[in-house]
Coordinates of N, CA, C and O in Angstrom, one line a residue:
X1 N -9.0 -48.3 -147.5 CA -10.4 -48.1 -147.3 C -11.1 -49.3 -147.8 O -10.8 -49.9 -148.7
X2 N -12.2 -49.6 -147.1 CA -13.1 -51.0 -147.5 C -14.3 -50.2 -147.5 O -14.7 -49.2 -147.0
X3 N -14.9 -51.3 -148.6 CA -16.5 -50.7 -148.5 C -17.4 -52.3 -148.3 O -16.8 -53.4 -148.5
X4 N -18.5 -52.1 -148.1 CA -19.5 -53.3 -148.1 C -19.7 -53.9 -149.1 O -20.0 -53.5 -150.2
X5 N -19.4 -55.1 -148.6 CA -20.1 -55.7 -150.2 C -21.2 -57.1 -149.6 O -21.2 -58.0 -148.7
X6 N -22.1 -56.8 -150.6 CA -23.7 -57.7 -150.0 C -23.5 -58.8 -151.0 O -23.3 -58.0 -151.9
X7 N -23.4 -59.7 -151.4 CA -23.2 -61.0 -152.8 C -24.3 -61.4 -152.0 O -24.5 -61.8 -150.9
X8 N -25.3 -61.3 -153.6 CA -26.5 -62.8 -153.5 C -26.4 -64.2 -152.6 O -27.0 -64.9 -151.8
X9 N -24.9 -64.1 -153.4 CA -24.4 -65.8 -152.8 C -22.8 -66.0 -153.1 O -22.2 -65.6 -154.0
X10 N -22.2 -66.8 -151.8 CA -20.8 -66.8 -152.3 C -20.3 -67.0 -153.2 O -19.2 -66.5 -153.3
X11 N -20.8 -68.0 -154.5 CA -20.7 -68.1 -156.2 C -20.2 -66.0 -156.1 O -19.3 -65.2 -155.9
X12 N -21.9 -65.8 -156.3 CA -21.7 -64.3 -156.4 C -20.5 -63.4 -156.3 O -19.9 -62.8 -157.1
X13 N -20.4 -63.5 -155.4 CA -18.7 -63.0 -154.5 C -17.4 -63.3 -155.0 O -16.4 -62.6 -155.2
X14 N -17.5 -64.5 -155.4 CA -16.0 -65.4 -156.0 C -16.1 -64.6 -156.9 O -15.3 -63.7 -156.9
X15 N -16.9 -64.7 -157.6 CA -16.9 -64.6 -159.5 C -16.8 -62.8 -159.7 O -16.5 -62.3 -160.8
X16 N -16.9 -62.2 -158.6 CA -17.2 -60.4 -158.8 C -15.5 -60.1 -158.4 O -14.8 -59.2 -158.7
X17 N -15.3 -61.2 -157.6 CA -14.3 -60.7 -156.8 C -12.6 -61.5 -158.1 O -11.4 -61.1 -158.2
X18 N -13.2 -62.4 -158.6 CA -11.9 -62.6 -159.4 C -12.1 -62.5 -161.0 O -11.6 -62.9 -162.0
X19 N -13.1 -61.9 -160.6 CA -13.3 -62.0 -162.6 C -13.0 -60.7 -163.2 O -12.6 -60.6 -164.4
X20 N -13.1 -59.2 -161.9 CA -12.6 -58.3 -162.4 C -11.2 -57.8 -162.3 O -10.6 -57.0 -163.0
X21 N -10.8 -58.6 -161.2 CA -9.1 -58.5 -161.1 C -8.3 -59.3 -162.4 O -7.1 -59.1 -162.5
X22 N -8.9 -60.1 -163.1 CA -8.3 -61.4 -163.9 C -8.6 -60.1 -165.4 O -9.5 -59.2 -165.3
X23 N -7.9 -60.4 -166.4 CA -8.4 -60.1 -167.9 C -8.6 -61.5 -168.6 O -7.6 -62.1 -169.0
X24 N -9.7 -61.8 -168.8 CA -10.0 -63.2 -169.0 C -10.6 -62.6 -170.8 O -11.3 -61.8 -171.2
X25 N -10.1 -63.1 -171.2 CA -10.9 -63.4 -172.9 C -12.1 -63.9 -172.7 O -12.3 -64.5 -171.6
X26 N -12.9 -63.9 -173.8 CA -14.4 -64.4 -174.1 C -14.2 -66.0 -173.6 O -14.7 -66.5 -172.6
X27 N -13.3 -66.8 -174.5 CA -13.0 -68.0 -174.3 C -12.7 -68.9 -173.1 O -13.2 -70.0 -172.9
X28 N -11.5 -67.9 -172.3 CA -11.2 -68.3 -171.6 C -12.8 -67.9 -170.2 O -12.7 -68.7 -169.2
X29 N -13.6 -67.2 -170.1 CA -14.6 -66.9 -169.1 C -15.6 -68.0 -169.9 O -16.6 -68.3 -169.2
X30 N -15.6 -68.5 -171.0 CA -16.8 -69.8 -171.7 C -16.3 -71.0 -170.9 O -17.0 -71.8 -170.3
X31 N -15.0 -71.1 -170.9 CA -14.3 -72.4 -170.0 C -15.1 -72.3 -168.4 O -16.0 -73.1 -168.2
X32 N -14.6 -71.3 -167.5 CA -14.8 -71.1 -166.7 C -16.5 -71.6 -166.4 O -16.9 -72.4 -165.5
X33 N -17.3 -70.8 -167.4 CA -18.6 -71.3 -167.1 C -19.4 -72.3 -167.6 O -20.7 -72.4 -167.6
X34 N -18.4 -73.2 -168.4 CA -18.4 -74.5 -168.6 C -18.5 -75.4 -167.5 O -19.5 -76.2 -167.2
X35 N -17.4 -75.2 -166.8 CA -16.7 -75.6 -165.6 C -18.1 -75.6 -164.3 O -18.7 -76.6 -163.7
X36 N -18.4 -74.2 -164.3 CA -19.4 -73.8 -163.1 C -20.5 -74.6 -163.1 O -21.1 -75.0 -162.0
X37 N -21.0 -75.1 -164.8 CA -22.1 -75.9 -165.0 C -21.7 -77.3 -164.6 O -22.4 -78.0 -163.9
X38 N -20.7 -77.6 -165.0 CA -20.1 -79.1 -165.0 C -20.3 -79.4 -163.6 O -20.9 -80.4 -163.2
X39 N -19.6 -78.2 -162.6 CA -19.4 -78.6 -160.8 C -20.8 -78.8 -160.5 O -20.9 -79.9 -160.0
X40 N -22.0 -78.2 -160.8 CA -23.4 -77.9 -160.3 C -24.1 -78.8 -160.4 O -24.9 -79.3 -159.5
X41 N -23.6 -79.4 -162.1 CA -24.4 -81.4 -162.3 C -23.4 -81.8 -161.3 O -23.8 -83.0 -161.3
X42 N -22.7 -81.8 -160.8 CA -22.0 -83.0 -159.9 C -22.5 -83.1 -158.9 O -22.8 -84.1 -158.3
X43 N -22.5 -82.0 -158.5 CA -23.3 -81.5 -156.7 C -24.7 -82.0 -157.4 O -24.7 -83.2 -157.3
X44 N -25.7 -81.7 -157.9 CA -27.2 -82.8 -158.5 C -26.6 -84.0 -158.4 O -27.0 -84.8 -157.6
X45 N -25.7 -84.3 -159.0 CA -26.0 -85.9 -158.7 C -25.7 -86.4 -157.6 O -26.5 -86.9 -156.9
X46 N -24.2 -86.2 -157.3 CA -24.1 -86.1 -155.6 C -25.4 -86.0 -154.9 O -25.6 -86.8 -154.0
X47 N -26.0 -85.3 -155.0 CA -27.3 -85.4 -154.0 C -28.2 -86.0 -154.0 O -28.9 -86.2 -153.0
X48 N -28.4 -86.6 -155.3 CA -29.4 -87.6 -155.9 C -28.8 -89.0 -155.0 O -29.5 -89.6 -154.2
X49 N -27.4 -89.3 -155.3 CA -27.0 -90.5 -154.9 C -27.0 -90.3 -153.0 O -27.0 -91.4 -152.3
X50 N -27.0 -89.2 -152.4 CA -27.4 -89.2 -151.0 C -28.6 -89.4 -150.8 O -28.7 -90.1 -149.7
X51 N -29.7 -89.0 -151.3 CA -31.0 -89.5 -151.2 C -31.2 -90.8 -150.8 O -31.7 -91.3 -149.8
X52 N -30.4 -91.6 -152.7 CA -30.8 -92.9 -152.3 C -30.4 -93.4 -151.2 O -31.4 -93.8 -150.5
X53 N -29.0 -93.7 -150.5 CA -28.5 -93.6 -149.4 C -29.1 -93.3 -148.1 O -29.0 -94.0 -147.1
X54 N -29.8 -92.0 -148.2 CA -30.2 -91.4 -146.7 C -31.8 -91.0 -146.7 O -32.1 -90.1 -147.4
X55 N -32.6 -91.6 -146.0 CA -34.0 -91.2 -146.3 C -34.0 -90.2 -145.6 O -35.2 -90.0 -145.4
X56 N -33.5 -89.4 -145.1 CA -33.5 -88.0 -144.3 C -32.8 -87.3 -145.2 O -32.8 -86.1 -144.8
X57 N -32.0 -87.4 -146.4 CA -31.8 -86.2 -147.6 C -33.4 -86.2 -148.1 O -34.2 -87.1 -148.0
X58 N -33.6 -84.6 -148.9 CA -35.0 -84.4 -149.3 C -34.6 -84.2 -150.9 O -34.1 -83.1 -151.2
X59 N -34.8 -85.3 -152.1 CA -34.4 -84.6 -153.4 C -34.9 -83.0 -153.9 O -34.4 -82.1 -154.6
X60 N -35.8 -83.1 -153.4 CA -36.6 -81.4 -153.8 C -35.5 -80.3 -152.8 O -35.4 -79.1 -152.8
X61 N -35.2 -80.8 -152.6 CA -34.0 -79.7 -151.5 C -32.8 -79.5 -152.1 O -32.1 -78.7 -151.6
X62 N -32.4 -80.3 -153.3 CA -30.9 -80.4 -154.0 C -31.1 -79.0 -155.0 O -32.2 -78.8 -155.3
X63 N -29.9 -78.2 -155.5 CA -30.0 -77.0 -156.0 C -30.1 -77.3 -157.1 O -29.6 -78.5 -157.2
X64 N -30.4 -76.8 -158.1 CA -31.0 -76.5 -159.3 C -29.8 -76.5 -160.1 O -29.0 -75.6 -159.9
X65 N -29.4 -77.4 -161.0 CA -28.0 -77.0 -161.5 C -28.4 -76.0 -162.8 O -29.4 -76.0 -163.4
X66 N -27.0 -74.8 -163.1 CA -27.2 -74.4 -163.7 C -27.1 -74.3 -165.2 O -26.0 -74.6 -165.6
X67 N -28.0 -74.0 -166.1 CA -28.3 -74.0 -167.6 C -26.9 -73.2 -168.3 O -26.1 -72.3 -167.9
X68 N -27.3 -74.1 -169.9 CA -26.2 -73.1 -170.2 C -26.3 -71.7 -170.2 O -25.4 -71.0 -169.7
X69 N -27.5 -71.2 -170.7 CA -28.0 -69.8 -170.5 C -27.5 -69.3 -169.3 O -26.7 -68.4 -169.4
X70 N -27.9 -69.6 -168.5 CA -27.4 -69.1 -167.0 C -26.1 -69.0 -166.7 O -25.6 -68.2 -165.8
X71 N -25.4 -70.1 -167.6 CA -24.2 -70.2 -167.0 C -23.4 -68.7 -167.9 O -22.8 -67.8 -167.4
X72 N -23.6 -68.8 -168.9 CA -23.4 -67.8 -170.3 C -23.6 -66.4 -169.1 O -22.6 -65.8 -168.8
X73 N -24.7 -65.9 -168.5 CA -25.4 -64.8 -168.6 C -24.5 -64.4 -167.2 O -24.6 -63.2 -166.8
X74 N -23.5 -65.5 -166.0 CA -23.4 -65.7 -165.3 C -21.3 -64.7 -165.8 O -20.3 -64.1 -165.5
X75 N -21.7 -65.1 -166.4 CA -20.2 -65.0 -166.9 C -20.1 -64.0 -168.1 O -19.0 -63.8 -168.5
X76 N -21.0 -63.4 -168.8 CA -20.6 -62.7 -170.0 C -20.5 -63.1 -171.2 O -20.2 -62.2 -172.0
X77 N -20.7 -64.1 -171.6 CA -20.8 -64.5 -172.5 C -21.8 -65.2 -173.3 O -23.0 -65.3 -173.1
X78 N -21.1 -65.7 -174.3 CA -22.5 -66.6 -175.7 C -22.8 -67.9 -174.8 O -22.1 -68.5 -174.0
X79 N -23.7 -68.0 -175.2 CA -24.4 -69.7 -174.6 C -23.6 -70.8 -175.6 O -23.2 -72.0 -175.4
X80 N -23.5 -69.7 -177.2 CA -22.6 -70.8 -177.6 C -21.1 -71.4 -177.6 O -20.5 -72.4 -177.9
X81 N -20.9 -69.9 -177.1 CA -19.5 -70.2 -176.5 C -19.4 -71.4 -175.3 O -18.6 -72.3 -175.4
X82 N -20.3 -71.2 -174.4 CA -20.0 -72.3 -173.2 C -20.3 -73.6 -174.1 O -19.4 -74.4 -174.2
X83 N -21.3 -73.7 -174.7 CA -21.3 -75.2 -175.5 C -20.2 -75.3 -175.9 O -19.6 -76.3 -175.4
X84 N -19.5 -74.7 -176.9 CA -18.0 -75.0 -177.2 C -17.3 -75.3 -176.6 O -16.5 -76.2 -176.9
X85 N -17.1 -74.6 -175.1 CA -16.1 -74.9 -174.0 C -16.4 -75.7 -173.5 O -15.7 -76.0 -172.6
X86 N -17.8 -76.8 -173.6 CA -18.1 -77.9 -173.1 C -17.7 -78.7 -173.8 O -17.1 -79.6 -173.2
X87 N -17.8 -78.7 -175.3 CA -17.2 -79.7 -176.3 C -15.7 -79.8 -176.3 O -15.1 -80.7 -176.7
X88 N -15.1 -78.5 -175.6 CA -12.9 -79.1 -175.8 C -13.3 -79.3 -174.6 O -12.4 -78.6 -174.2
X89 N -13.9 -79.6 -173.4 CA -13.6 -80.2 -172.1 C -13.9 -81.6 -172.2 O -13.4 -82.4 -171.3
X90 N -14.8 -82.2 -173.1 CA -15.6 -82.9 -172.9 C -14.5 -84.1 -173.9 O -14.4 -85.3 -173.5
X91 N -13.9 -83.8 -174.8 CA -13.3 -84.0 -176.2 C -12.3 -83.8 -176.7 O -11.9 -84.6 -177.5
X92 N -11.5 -82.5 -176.2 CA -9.9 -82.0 -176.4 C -9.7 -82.8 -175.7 O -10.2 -83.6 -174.9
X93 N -7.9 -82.6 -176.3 CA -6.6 -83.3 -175.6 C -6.2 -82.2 -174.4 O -6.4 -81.0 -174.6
X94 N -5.7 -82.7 -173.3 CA -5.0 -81.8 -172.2 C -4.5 -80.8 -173.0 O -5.0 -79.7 -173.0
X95 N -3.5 -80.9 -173.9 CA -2.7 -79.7 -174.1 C -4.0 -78.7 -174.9 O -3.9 -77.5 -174.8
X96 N -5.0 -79.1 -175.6 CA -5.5 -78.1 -176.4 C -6.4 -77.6 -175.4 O -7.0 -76.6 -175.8
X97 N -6.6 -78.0 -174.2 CA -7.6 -77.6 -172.6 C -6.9 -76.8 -172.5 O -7.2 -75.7 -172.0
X98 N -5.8 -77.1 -172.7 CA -4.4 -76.0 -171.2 C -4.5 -74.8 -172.4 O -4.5 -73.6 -171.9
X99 N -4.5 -74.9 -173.9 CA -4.6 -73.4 -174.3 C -5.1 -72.3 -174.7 O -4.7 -71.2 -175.1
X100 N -6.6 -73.2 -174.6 CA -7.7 -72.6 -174.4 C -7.9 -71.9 -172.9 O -8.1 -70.7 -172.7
X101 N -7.9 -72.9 -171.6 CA -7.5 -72.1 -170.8 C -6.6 -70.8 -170.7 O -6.8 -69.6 -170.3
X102 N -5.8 -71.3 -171.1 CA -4.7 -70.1 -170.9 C -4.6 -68.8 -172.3 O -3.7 -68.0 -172.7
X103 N -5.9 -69.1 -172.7 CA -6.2 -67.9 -174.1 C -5.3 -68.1 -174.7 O -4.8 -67.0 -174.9
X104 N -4.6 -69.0 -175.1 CA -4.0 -69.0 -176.7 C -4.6 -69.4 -177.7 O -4.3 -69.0 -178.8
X105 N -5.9 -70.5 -177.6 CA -6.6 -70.4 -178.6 C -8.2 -70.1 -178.4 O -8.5 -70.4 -177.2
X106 N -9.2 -69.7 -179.1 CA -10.4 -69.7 -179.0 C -11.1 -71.0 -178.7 O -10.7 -72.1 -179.1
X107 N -12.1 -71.0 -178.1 CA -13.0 -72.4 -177.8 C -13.4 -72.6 -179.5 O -12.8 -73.4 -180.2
X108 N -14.3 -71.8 -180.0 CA -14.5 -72.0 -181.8 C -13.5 -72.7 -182.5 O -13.6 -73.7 -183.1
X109 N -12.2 -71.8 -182.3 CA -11.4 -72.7 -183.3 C -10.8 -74.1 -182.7 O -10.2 -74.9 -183.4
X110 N -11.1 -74.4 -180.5 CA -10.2 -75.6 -180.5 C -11.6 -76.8 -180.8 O -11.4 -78.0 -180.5
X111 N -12.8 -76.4 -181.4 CA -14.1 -77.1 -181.5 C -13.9 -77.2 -182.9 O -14.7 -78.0 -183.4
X112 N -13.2 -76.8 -183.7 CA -13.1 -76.8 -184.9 C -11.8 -77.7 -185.5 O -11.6 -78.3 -186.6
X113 N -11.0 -77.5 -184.3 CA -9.7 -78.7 -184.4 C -10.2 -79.9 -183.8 O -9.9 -80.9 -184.5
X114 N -10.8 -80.2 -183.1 CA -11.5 -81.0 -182.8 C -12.7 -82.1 -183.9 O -12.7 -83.3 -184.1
X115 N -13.3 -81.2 -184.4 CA -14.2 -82.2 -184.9 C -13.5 -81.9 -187.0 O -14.4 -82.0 -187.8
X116 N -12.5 -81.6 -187.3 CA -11.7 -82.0 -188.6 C -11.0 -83.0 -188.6 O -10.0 -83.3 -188.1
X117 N -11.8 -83.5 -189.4 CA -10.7 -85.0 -190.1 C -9.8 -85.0 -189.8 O -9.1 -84.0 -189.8
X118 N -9.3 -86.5 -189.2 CA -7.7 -86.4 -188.8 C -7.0 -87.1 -190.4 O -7.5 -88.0 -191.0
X119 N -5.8 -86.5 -190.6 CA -5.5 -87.4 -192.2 C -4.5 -88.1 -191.3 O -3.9 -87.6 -190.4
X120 N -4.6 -89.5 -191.9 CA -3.5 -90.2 -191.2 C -2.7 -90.7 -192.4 O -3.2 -91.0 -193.5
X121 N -1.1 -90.8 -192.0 CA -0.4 -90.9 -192.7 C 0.0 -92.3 -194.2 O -0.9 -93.1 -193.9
X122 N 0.4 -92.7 -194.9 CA 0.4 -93.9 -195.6 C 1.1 -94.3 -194.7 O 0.1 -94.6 -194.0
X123 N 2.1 -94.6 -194.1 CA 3.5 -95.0 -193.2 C 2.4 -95.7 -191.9 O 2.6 -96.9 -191.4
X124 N 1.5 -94.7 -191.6 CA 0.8 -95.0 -190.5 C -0.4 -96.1 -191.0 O -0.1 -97.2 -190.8
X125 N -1.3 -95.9 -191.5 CA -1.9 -97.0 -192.3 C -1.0 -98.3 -192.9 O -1.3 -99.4 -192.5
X126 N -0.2 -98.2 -193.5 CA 0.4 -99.6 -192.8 C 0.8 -100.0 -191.9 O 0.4 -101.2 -191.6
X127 N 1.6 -99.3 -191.1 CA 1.6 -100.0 -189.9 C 0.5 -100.3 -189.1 O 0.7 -101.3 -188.5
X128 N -0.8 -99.7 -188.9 CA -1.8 -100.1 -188.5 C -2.6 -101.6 -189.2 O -3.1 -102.5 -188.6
X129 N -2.3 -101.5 -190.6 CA -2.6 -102.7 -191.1 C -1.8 -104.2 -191.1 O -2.3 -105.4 -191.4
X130 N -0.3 -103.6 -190.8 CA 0.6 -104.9 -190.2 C 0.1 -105.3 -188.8 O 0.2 -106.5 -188.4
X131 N -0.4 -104.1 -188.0 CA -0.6 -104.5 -186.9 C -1.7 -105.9 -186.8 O -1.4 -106.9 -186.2
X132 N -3.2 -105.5 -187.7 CA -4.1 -106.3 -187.4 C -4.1 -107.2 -188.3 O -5.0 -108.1 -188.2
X133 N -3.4 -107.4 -189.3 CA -3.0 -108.9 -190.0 C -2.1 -109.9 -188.9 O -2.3 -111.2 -188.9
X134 N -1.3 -109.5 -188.1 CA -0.8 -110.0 -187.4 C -1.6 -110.5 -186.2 O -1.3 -111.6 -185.7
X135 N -2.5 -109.8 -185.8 CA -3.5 -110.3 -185.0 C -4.0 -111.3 -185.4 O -4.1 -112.4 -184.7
X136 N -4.6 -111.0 -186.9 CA -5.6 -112.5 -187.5 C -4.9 -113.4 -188.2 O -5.6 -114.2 -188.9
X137 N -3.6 -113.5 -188.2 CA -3.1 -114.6 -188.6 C -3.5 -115.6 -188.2 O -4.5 -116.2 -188.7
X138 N -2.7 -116.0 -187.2 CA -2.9 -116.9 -186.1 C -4.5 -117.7 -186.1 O -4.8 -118.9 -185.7
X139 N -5.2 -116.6 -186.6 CA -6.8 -117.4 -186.3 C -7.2 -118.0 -187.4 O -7.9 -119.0 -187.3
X140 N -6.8 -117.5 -188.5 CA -7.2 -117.9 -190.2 C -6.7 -119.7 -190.3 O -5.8 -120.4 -189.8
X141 N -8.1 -120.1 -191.7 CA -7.1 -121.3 -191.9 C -6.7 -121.5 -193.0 O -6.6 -120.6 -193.8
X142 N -6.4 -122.9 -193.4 CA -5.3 -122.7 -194.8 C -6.4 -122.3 -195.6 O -6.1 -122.7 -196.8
X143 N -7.2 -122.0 -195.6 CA -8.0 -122.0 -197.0 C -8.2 -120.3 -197.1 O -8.2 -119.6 -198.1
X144 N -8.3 -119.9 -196.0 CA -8.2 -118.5 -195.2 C -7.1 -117.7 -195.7 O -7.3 -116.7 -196.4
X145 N -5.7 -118.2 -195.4 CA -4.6 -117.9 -195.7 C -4.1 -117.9 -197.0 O -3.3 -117.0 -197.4
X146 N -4.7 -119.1 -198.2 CA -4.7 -119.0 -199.2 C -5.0 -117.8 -199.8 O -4.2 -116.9 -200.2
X147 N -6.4 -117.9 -199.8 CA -7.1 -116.5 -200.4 C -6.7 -115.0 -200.0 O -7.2 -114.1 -200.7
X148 N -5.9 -114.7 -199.2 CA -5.1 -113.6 -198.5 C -3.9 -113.6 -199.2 O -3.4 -112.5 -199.5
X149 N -3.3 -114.4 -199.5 CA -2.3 -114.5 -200.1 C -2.3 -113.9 -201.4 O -1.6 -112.9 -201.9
X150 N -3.4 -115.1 -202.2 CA -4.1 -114.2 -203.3 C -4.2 -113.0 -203.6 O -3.9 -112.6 -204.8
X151 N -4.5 -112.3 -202.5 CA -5.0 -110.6 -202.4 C -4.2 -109.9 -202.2 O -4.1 -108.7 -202.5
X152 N -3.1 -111.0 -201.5 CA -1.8 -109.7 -201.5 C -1.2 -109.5 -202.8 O -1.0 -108.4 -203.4
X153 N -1.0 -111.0 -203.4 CA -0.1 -110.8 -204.6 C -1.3 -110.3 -205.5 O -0.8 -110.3 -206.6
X154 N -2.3 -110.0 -205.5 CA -2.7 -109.2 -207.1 C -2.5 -107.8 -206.1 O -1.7 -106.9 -206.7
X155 N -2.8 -107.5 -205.1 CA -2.3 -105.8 -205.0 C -0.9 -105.9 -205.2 O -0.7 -104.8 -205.6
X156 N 0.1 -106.4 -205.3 CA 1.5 -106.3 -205.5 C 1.9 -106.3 -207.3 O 3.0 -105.9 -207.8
X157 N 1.1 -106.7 -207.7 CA 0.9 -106.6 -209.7 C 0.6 -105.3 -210.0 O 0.4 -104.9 -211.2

């Protein structure tokens, strides 16, 4: 049996028609209308740059891209949730995208891995600092070289 279905607009339709078949978490539907907002600035600017291009595009005719509010109210969710899911799209590594996508972790906490201190290791800090002494070798001069030398041997006391 089918029944009618009237959608505002095809957005409309997509989103009614897979959002209730899918069990999407908070997180994972903030991604999504992350995403919706992200496509909508591209189509604006896309059309901006057809303007310039085409004097028969009309910019007042290009769609209205949507707000986070809208996008949030579009989807179910916090406005601050999609900011979050804008910040690991914008910021995360692929893998921490793919597990937020895929609800293993929250947008909050992959926004919170995200912006903590990375400690980097002693092993790694030296080697980072072999790296760029080695760079400025080559450019220093003996008087340069002197005084570095200096520096090394009192940190080595």
């Amino acid at each position: 049996k089918t029944r009618p279905c009237f959608p505002n607009s095809p957005l409309d339709f997509v989103l009614s028609a897979n959002l209730s078949r899918r069990h999407l978490n908070e997180s994972q539907r903030a991604v999504i209308a992350a995403k919706l907002r992200d496509a909508q600035l591209k189509v604006k600017a896309d059309y901006v740059l057809l303007s310039e291009s085409d004097n028969r595009a009309n910019l007042h005719d290009a769609p209205k891209p949507m707000t986070f509010p809208e996008a949030a109210k579009v989807l179910n969710v916090s406005e601050r949730s999609v900011k979050a899911a804008a910040i690991v799209s914008a910021e995360g590594s692929p893998e921490l995208i793919k597990d937020v996508e895929a609800g293993k972790v929250s947008v909050s906490k992959a926004v919170k891995q995200i912006r903590e201190p990375k400690v980097i290791s002693a092993a790694d800090q030296s080697d980072k600092a072999y790296s760029i002494i080695c760079q400025m070798l080559p450019k220093l001069g003996p008087e340069q070289l002197k005084e570095l030398g200096v520096k090394v041997a009192d940190m080595l006391e």
